[in-house]
XYZ file of C-alpha atoms in Angstrom:
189
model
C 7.813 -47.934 157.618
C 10.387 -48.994 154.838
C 9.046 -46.938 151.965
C 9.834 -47.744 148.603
C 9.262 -51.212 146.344
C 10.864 -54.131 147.157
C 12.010 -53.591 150.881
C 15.102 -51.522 149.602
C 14.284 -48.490 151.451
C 14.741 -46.678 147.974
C 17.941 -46.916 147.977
C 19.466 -48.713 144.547
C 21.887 -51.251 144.365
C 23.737 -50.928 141.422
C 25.781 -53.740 141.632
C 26.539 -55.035 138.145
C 27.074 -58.523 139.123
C 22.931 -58.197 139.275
C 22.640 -57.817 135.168
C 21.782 -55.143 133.806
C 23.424 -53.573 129.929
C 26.435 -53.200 131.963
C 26.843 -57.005 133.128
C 25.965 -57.294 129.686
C 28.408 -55.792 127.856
C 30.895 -57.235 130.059
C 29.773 -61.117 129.260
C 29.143 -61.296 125.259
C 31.607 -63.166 123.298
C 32.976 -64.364 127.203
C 33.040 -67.654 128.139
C 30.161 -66.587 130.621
C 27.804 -65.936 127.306
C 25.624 -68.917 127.490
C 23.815 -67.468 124.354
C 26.674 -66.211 122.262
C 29.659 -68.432 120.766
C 32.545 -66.606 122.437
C 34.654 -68.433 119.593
C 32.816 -67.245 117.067
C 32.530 -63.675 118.385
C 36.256 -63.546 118.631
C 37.386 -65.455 115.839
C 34.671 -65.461 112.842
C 34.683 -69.129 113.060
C 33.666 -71.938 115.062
C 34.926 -75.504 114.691
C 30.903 -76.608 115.181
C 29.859 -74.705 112.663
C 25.476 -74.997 112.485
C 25.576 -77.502 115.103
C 27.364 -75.605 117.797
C 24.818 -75.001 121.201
C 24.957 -71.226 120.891
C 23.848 -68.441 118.978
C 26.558 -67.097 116.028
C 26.104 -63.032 115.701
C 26.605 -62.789 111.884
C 26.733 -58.749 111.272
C 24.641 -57.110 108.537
C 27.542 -55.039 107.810
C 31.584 -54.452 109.238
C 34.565 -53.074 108.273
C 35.970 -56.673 108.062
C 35.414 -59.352 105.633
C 35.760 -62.899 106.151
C 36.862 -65.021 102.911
C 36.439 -68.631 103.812
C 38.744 -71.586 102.418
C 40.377 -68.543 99.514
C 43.717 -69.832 100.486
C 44.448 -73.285 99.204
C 47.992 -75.008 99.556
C 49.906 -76.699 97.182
C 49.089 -80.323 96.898
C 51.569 -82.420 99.116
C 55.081 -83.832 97.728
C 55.360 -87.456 96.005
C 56.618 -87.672 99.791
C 52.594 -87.239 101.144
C 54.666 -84.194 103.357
C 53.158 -81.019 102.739
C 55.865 -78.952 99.917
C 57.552 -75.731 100.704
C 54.975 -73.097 99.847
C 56.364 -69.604 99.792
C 56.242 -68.436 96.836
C 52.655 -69.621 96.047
C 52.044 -67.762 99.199
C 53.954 -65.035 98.313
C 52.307 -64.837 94.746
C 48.722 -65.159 96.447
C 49.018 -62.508 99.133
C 50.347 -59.856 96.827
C 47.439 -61.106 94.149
C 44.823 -60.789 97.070
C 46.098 -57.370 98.464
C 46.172 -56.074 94.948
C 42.360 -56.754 93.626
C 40.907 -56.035 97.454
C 42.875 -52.690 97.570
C 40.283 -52.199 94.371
C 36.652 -51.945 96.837
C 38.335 -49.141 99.820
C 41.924 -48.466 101.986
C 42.803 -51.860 104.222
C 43.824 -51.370 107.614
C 44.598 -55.406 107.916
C 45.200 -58.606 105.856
C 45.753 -61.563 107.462
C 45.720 -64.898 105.995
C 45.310 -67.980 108.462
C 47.382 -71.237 108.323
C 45.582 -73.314 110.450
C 44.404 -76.751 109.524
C 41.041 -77.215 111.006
C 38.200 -77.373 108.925
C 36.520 -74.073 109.893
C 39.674 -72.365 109.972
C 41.808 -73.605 106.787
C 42.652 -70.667 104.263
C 40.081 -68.528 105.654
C 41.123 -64.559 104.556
C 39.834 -62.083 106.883
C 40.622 -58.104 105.415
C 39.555 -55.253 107.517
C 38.951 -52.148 105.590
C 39.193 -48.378 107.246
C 35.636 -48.427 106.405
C 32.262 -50.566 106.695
C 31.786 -49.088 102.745
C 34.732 -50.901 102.082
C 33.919 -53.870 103.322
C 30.421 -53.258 101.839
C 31.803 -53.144 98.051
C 34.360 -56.113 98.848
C 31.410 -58.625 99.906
C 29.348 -57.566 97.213
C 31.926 -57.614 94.422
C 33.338 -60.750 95.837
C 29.985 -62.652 96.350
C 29.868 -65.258 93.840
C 33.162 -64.873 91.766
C 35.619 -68.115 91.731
C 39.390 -67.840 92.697
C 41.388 -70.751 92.070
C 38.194 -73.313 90.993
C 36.107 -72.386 94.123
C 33.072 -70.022 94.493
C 33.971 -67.159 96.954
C 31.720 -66.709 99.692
C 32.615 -63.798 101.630
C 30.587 -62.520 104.883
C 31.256 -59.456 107.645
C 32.755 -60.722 110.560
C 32.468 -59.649 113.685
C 36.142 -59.519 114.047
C 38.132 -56.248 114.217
C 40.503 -56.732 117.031
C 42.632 -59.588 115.578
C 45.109 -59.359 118.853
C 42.350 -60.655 120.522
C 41.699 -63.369 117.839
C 45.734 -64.509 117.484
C 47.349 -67.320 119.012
C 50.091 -65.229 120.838
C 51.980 -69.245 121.356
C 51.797 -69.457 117.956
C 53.711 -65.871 117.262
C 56.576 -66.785 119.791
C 57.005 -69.872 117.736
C 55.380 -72.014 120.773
C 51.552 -73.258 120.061
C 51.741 -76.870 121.544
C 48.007 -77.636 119.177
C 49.727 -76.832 115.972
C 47.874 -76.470 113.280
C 44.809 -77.445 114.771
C 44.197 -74.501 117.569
C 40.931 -72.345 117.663
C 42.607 -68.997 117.766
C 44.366 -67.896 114.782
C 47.706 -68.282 113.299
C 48.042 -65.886 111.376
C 50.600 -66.247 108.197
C 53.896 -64.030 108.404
C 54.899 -62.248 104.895
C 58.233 -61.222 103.859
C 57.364 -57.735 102.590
């Protein structure tokens, strides 16, 4: 007789394409993870916000910290074309870098330049540590830059080479300003 449950002969077939934590591990944030938004997993945002179909991880704690909307452009020319912003951006970034220094050591800053809606502004700073991060959201929390209430959360992010639009940093993004991964802002310094 065959011995063993299921017919197998007791042998057992550990295929991962079967499921399993290792099939698992493979699929979250993937386009295969019917569950999980694999934007939101990679990027922090997700241009459905609440309404999307699938489920947005939101961390209880990380070493980064997203800052929605904290960058703000200068009103456009008399012209109704955007103005020539580097030195406000300039001015910002140093400002930014300066007070979130304050809550731990920063391994990244990266300010994004897109133009949709859940992308616009949005400030993501990865600390060495999850305590930094800790202290940033909670000192942040609440506090108003530039006439708007901060609202900082952890982000899943921490691999932002995954989360950049590598078009957009040869100079070649064909969706401009309105492409889901991120283009990230260049500084000078």
């Amino acid at each position: 007789g065959g011995g063993g449950y299921g017919g197998g002969g007791g042998r057992r077939n550990n295929n991962s394409s079967r499921g399993g934590a290792a099939h698992l591990a493979t699929v979250l944030g993937s386009e295969d993870d019917k569950v999980n938004c694999p934007f939101y997993y990679k990027i922090g945002a997700c241009r459905h916000g609440e309404r999307c179909s699938r489920v947005h991880i939101k961390p209880a704690f990380s070493q980064t910290v997203l800052i929605p909307h904290m960058y703000v452009r200068p009103p456009p020319g008399a012209d109704g074309l955007p103005v020539e912003d580097f030195d406000h951006f300039e001015n910002f970034y140093e400002e930014i870098l300066d007070e979130l220094s304050k809550y731990g050591p920063i391994e990244e800053l990266n300010v994004l330049e897109n133009m949709g809606d859940h992308l616009i502004g949005n400030v993501y700073v990865k600390y060495k540590t999850e305590e930094g991060g800790e202290k940033c959201c909670t000192s942040l929390r609440g506090r108003y830059y530039g006439g708007q209430m901060l609202m900082p959360e952890f982000s899943l992010v921490t691999n932002f080479r995954e989360a950049r639009c590598r078009q957009f940093d040869e100079d070649q993004c064909a969706r401009g300003g309105y492409c889901n991964f991120m283009h990230i802002r260049r500084i000078s310094k």
